mmCIF file with all atom_site columns, C-alpha atoms in Angstrom:
data_model
loop_
_atom_site.group_PDB
_atom_site.id
_atom_site.type_symbol
_atom_site.label_atom_id
_atom_site.label_alt_id
_atom_site.label_comp_id
_atom_site.label_asym_id
_atom_site.label_entity_id
_atom_site.label_seq_id
_atom_site.pdbx_PDB_ins_code
_atom_site.Cartn_x
_atom_site.Cartn_y
_atom_site.Cartn_z
_atom_site.occupancy
_atom_site.B_iso_or_equiv
_atom_site.pdbx_formal_charge
_atom_site.auth_seq_id
_atom_site.auth_comp_id
_atom_site.auth_asym_id
_atom_site.auth_atom_id
_atom_site.pdbx_PDB_model_num
ATOM 1   C CA . MET A 1 1   ? -37.576 -54.217 0.205   1.00 0.00 ? 829 MET A CA 1
ATOM 2   C CA . LYS A 1 2   ? -36.712 -55.284 3.701   1.00 0.00 ? 830 LYS A CA 1
ATOM 3   C CA . ILE A 1 3   ? -34.301 -53.207 5.692   1.00 0.00 ? 831 ILE A CA 1
ATOM 4   C CA . ASN A 1 4   ? -31.780 -55.496 7.253   1.00 0.00 ? 832 ASN A CA 1
ATOM 5   C CA . ARG A 1 5   ? -28.765 -54.663 9.350   1.00 0.00 ? 833 ARG A CA 1
ATOM 6   C CA . ASN A 1 6   ? -26.352 -54.253 6.387   1.00 0.00 ? 834 ASN A CA 1
ATOM 7   C CA . LEU A 1 7   ? -28.711 -51.977 4.482   1.00 0.00 ? 835 LEU A CA 1
ATOM 8   C CA . ARG A 1 8   ? -29.312 -49.852 7.570   1.00 0.00 ? 836 ARG A CA 1
ATOM 9   C CA . LEU A 1 9   ? -25.545 -49.507 8.084   1.00 0.00 ? 837 LEU A CA 1
ATOM 10  C CA . GLN A 1 10  ? -25.050 -48.548 4.426   1.00 0.00 ? 838 GLN A CA 1
ATOM 11  C CA . LEU A 1 11  ? -27.767 -45.880 4.625   1.00 0.00 ? 839 LEU A CA 1
ATOM 12  C CA . LEU A 1 12  ? -26.303 -44.466 7.825   1.00 0.00 ? 840 LEU A CA 1
ATOM 13  C CA . LEU A 1 13  ? -22.820 -44.372 6.315   1.00 0.00 ? 841 LEU A CA 1
ATOM 14  C CA . GLN A 1 14  ? -24.125 -42.770 3.131   1.00 0.00 ? 842 GLN A CA 1
ATOM 15  C CA . ASN A 1 15  ? -25.958 -40.058 5.091   1.00 0.00 ? 843 ASN A CA 1
ATOM 16  C CA . TRP A 1 16  ? -22.917 -39.257 7.201   1.00 0.00 ? 844 TRP A CA 1
ATOM 17  C CA . LEU A 1 17  ? -20.697 -39.167 4.131   1.00 0.00 ? 845 LEU A CA 1
ATOM 18  C CA . PHE A 1 18  ? -23.071 -36.682 2.503   1.00 0.00 ? 846 PHE A CA 1
ATOM 19  C CA . VAL A 1 19  ? -23.015 -34.450 5.600   1.00 0.00 ? 847 VAL A CA 1
ATOM 20  C CA . VAL A 1 20  ? -19.208 -34.522 5.777   1.00 0.00 ? 848 VAL A CA 1
ATOM 21  C CA . ILE A 1 21  ? -18.790 -33.727 2.066   1.00 0.00 ? 849 ILE A CA 1
ATOM 22  C CA . PHE A 1 22  ? -21.367 -30.948 2.308   1.00 0.00 ? 850 PHE A CA 1
ATOM 23  C CA . LEU A 1 23  ? -19.601 -29.358 5.298   1.00 0.00 ? 851 LEU A CA 1
ATOM 24  C CA . VAL A 1 24  ? -16.219 -29.592 3.549   1.00 0.00 ? 852 VAL A CA 1
ATOM 25  C CA . LEU A 1 25  ? -17.690 -27.813 0.512   1.00 0.00 ? 853 LEU A CA 1
ATOM 26  C CA . VAL A 1 26  ? -19.174 -25.060 2.676   1.00 0.00 ? 854 VAL A CA 1
ATOM 27  C CA . VAL A 1 27  ? -15.837 -24.515 4.432   1.00 0.00 ? 855 VAL A CA 1
ATOM 28  C CA . MET A 1 28  ? -13.978 -24.459 1.098   1.00 0.00 ? 856 MET A CA 1
ATOM 29  C CA . LEU A 1 29  ? -16.406 -21.912 -0.348  1.00 0.00 ? 857 LEU A CA 1
ATOM 30  C CA . GLY A 1 30  ? -15.997 -19.762 2.760   1.00 0.00 ? 858 GLY A CA 1
ATOM 31  C CA . TYR A 1 31  ? -12.225 -19.909 2.417   1.00 0.00 ? 859 TYR A CA 1
ATOM 32  C CA . LEU A 1 32  ? -12.353 -19.034 -1.279  1.00 0.00 ? 860 LEU A CA 1
ATOM 33  C CA . ALA A 1 33  ? -14.652 -16.116 -0.497  1.00 0.00 ? 861 ALA A CA 1
ATOM 34  C CA . THR A 1 34  ? -11.917 -14.619 1.669   1.00 0.00 ? 862 THR A CA 1
ATOM 35  C CA . LEU A 1 35  ? -9.338  -14.944 -1.119  1.00 0.00 ? 863 LEU A CA 1
ATOM 36  C CA . TYR A 1 36  ? -11.214 -13.392 -4.001  1.00 0.00 ? 864 TYR A CA 1
ATOM 37  C CA . ARG A 1 37  ? -13.161 -10.168 -3.757  1.00 0.00 ? 865 ARG A CA 1
ATOM 38  C CA . SER A 1 38  ? -15.199 -8.510  -6.423  1.00 0.00 ? 866 SER A CA 1
ATOM 39  C CA . ALA A 1 39  ? -17.353 -5.422  -6.532  1.00 0.00 ? 867 ALA A CA 1
ATOM 40  C CA . VAL A 1 40  ? -20.379 -4.856  -8.678  1.00 0.00 ? 868 VAL A CA 1
ATOM 41  C CA . ASP A 1 41  ? -21.680 -1.349  -9.184  1.00 0.00 ? 869 ASP A CA 1
ATOM 42  C CA . ILE A 1 42  ? -25.395 -1.260  -9.893  1.00 0.00 ? 870 ILE A CA 1
ATOM 43  C CA . THR A 1 43  ? -25.756 2.514   -9.639  1.00 0.00 ? 871 THR A CA 1
ATOM 44  C CA . GLN A 1 44  ? -26.808 4.299   -12.795 1.00 0.00 ? 872 GLN A CA 1
ATOM 45  C CA . ALA A 1 45  ? -23.797 6.625   -12.852 1.00 0.00 ? 873 ALA A CA 1
ATOM 46  C CA . ASN A 1 46  ? -21.240 3.954   -11.804 1.00 0.00 ? 874 ASN A CA 1
ATOM 47  C CA . ARG A 1 47  ? -20.348 5.949   -8.694  1.00 0.00 ? 875 ARG A CA 1
ATOM 48  C CA . ASN A 1 48  ? -18.851 3.047   -6.766  1.00 0.00 ? 876 ASN A CA 1
ATOM 49  C CA . LEU A 1 49  ? -16.165 1.957   -9.240  1.00 0.00 ? 877 LEU A CA 1
ATOM 50  C CA . LEU A 1 50  ? -13.090 3.711   -10.572 1.00 0.00 ? 878 LEU A CA 1
ATOM 51  C CA . THR A 1 51  ? -12.968 4.880   -14.151 1.00 0.00 ? 879 THR A CA 1
ATOM 52  C CA . GLN A 1 52  ? -10.544 3.209   -16.523 1.00 0.00 ? 880 GLN A CA 1
ATOM 53  C CA . GLY A 1 53  ? -8.479  6.414   -16.539 1.00 0.00 ? 881 GLY A CA 1
ATOM 54  C CA . SER A 1 54  ? -8.073  6.277   -12.761 1.00 0.00 ? 882 SER A CA 1
ATOM 55  C CA . ILE A 1 55  ? -7.081  2.623   -12.936 1.00 0.00 ? 883 ILE A CA 1
ATOM 56  C CA . ASN A 1 56  ? -4.488  3.426   -15.613 1.00 0.00 ? 884 ASN A CA 1
ATOM 57  C CA . VAL A 1 57  ? -3.002  6.200   -13.452 1.00 0.00 ? 885 VAL A CA 1
ATOM 58  C CA . LEU A 1 58  ? -2.808  3.842   -10.468 1.00 0.00 ? 886 LEU A CA 1
ATOM 59  C CA . ASN A 1 59  ? -1.094  1.179   -12.577 1.00 0.00 ? 887 ASN A CA 1
ATOM 60  C CA . GLN A 1 60  ? 1.535   3.710   -13.693 1.00 0.00 ? 888 GLN A CA 1
ATOM 61  C CA . MET A 1 61  ? 2.398   4.646   -10.114 1.00 0.00 ? 889 MET A CA 1
ATOM 62  C CA . LYS A 1 62  ? 5.489   2.933   -8.774  1.00 0.00 ? 890 LYS A CA 1
ATOM 63  C CA . GLY A 1 63  ? 5.602   1.949   -5.134  1.00 0.00 ? 891 GLY A CA 1
ATOM 64  C CA . PRO A 1 64  ? 2.956   2.016   -2.453  1.00 0.00 ? 892 PRO A CA 1
ATOM 65  C CA . ILE A 1 65  ? 0.455   4.806   -1.862  1.00 0.00 ? 893 ILE A CA 1
ATOM 66  C CA . HIS A 1 66  ? 0.029   6.002   1.719   1.00 0.00 ? 894 HIS A CA 1
ATOM 67  C CA . VAL A 1 67  ? -3.153  7.894   2.566   1.00 0.00 ? 895 VAL A CA 1
ATOM 68  C CA . THR A 1 68  ? -3.101  9.588   5.963   1.00 0.00 ? 896 THR A CA 1
ATOM 69  C CA . VAL A 1 69  ? -6.307  11.124  7.267   1.00 0.00 ? 897 VAL A CA 1
ATOM 70  C CA . TYR A 1 70  ? -6.088  13.657  10.076  1.00 0.00 ? 898 TYR A CA 1
ATOM 71  C CA . ALA A 1 71  ? -9.543  13.482  11.605  1.00 0.00 ? 899 ALA A CA 1
ATOM 72  C CA . THR A 1 72  ? -11.073 13.210  15.032  1.00 0.00 ? 900 THR A CA 1
ATOM 73  C CA . ASN A 1 73  ? -12.973 10.077  15.963  1.00 0.00 ? 901 ASN A CA 1
ATOM 74  C CA . ASP A 1 74  ? -16.465 9.619   14.541  1.00 0.00 ? 902 ASP A CA 1
ATOM 75  C CA . ASP A 1 75  ? -19.468 9.966   16.795  1.00 0.00 ? 903 ASP A CA 1
ATOM 76  C CA . ALA A 1 76  ? -21.914 7.573   15.147  1.00 0.00 ? 904 ALA A CA 1
ATOM 77  C CA . ASN A 1 77  ? -24.603 8.440   17.692  1.00 0.00 ? 905 ASN A CA 1
ATOM 78  C CA . ASN A 1 78  ? -24.733 11.983  16.304  1.00 0.00 ? 906 ASN A CA 1
ATOM 79  C CA . GLY A 1 79  ? -24.521 10.897  12.673  1.00 0.00 ? 907 GLY A CA 1
ATOM 80  C CA . ASP A 1 80  ? -20.818 11.660  12.277  1.00 0.00 ? 908 ASP A CA 1
ATOM 81  C CA . THR A 1 81  ? -19.501 9.063   9.810   1.00 0.00 ? 909 THR A CA 1
ATOM 82  C CA . PHE A 1 82  ? -16.622 10.903  8.137   1.00 0.00 ? 910 PHE A CA 1
ATOM 83  C CA . ARG A 1 83  ? -14.116 8.115   8.736   1.00 0.00 ? 911 ARG A CA 1
ATOM 84  C CA . LYS A 1 84  ? -16.456 5.463   7.341   1.00 0.00 ? 912 LYS A CA 1
ATOM 85  C CA . GLY A 1 85  ? -16.925 7.567   4.212   1.00 0.00 ? 913 GLY A CA 1
ATOM 86  C CA . VAL A 1 86  ? -13.165 7.866   3.767   1.00 0.00 ? 914 VAL A CA 1
ATOM 87  C CA . VAL A 1 87  ? -12.689 4.116   4.290   1.00 0.00 ? 915 VAL A CA 1
ATOM 88  C CA . ASP A 1 88  ? -15.336 3.361   1.653   1.00 0.00 ? 916 ASP A CA 1
ATOM 89  C CA . PHE A 1 89  ? -13.810 5.893   -0.757  1.00 0.00 ? 917 PHE A CA 1
ATOM 90  C CA . VAL A 1 90  ? -10.234 4.618   -0.383  1.00 0.00 ? 918 VAL A CA 1
ATOM 91  C CA . ALA A 1 91  ? -11.412 0.988   -0.625  1.00 0.00 ? 919 ALA A CA 1
ATOM 92  C CA . ARG A 1 92  ? -12.074 1.538   -4.344  1.00 0.00 ? 920 ARG A CA 1
ATOM 93  C CA . TYR A 1 93  ? -8.433  2.485   -4.827  1.00 0.00 ? 921 TYR A CA 1
ATOM 94  C CA . GLN A 1 94  ? -7.240  -0.395  -2.652  1.00 0.00 ? 922 GLN A CA 1
ATOM 95  C CA . ARG A 1 95  ? -9.115  -2.868  -4.867  1.00 0.00 ? 923 ARG A CA 1
ATOM 96  C CA . ALA A 1 96  ? -7.341  -1.480  -7.940  1.00 0.00 ? 924 ALA A CA 1
ATOM 97  C CA . LYS A 1 97  ? -3.894  -1.101  -6.327  1.00 0.00 ? 925 LYS A CA 1
ATOM 98  C CA . LYS A 1 98  ? -3.195  -3.554  -3.534  1.00 0.00 ? 926 LYS A CA 1
ATOM 99  C CA . ASP A 1 99  ? -0.365  -1.541  -1.985  1.00 0.00 ? 927 ASP A CA 1
ATOM 100 C CA . THR A 1 100 ? -2.568  1.417   -1.051  1.00 0.00 ? 928 THR A CA 1
ATOM 101 C CA . PHE A 1 101 ? -2.546  1.952   2.699   1.00 0.00 ? 929 PHE A CA 1
ATOM 102 C CA . LEU A 1 102 ? -4.895  4.032   4.838   1.00 0.00 ? 930 LEU A CA 1
ATOM 103 C CA . LYS A 1 103 ? -4.023  5.445   8.251   1.00 0.00 ? 931 LYS A CA 1
ATOM 104 C CA . PHE A 1 104 ? -6.058  7.660   10.566  1.00 0.00 ? 932 PHE A CA 1
ATOM 105 C CA . ILE A 1 105 ? -4.460  10.101  12.986  1.00 0.00 ? 933 ILE A CA 1
ATOM 106 C CA . ASN A 1 106 ? -6.517  12.008  15.525  1.00 0.00 ? 934 ASN A CA 1
ATOM 107 C CA . PRO A 1 107 ? -5.038  15.539  15.619  1.00 0.00 ? 935 PRO A CA 1
ATOM 108 C CA . SER A 1 108 ? -6.461  16.075  19.115  1.00 0.00 ? 936 SER A CA 1
ATOM 109 C CA . GLU A 1 109 ? -4.527  13.095  20.455  1.00 0.00 ? 937 GLU A CA 1
ATOM 110 C CA . GLU A 1 110 ? -1.358  13.607  18.385  1.00 0.00 ? 938 GLU A CA 1
ATOM 111 C CA . PRO A 1 111 ? -1.029  17.338  17.673  1.00 0.00 ? 939 PRO A CA 1
ATOM 112 C CA . LYS A 1 112 ? 2.713   17.100  16.939  1.00 0.00 ? 940 LYS A CA 1
ATOM 113 C CA . LEU A 1 113 ? 2.139   14.738  13.982  1.00 0.00 ? 941 LEU A CA 1
ATOM 114 C CA . ALA A 1 114 ? -0.610  16.971  12.640  1.00 0.00 ? 942 ALA A CA 1
ATOM 115 C CA . GLN A 1 115 ? 1.576   20.055  12.990  1.00 0.00 ? 943 GLN A CA 1
ATOM 116 C CA . ASP A 1 116 ? 4.525   18.356  11.272  1.00 0.00 ? 944 ASP A CA 1
ATOM 117 C CA . ALA A 1 117 ? 2.266   17.448  8.340   1.00 0.00 ? 945 ALA A CA 1
ATOM 118 C CA . GLY A 1 118 ? 0.999   21.032  8.091   1.00 0.00 ? 946 GLY A CA 1
ATOM 119 C CA . VAL A 1 119 ? -2.578  20.098  8.926   1.00 0.00 ? 947 VAL A CA 1
ATOM 120 C CA . LYS A 1 120 ? -4.748  23.091  9.721   1.00 0.00 ? 948 LYS A CA 1
ATOM 121 C CA . VAL A 1 121 ? -8.303  21.708  9.588   1.00 0.00 ? 949 VAL A CA 1
ATOM 122 C CA . ASP A 1 122 ? -9.891  18.553  10.970  1.00 0.00 ? 950 ASP A CA 1
ATOM 123 C CA . GLY A 1 123 ? -10.472 16.100  8.133   1.00 0.00 ? 951 GLY A CA 1
ATOM 124 C CA . GLU A 1 124 ? -7.446  16.888  5.971   1.00 0.00 ? 952 GLU A CA 1
ATOM 125 C CA . ILE A 1 125 ? -6.112  14.033  3.865   1.00 0.00 ? 953 ILE A CA 1
ATOM 126 C CA . VAL A 1 126 ? -2.456  13.630  2.896   1.00 0.00 ? 954 VAL A CA 1
ATOM 127 C CA . VAL A 1 127 ? -1.572  11.293  0.012   1.00 0.00 ? 955 VAL A CA 1
ATOM 128 C CA . GLU A 1 128 ? 2.050   10.204  -0.383  1.00 0.00 ? 956 GLU A CA 1
#
């Protein structure tokens, strides 16, 4: 088969069309990945998912859930990852109940808020 000008143009067009369609599919998959989230727990004791009882209790709750953590900032250089642990823990509840909100307050920077909430120890968590 001889490659003439028309055939060369068709092959070039076909290759570019493939690249464009492929890029559109990649972008669409990336967009869909931001819309839908799922979690799979592969631990033996199912530690990273809520039990059905916890999910039922969350579904019975009316209105949003506000979780306020009164904790100083983490120092990751010294292995202090308390806030990250709380974020990971509350994320399980946020997946089950979308209107669960998490807020951190540093009692050293805002002692009045901590005092008004009755916080006595660094790391206390208030759920409303």
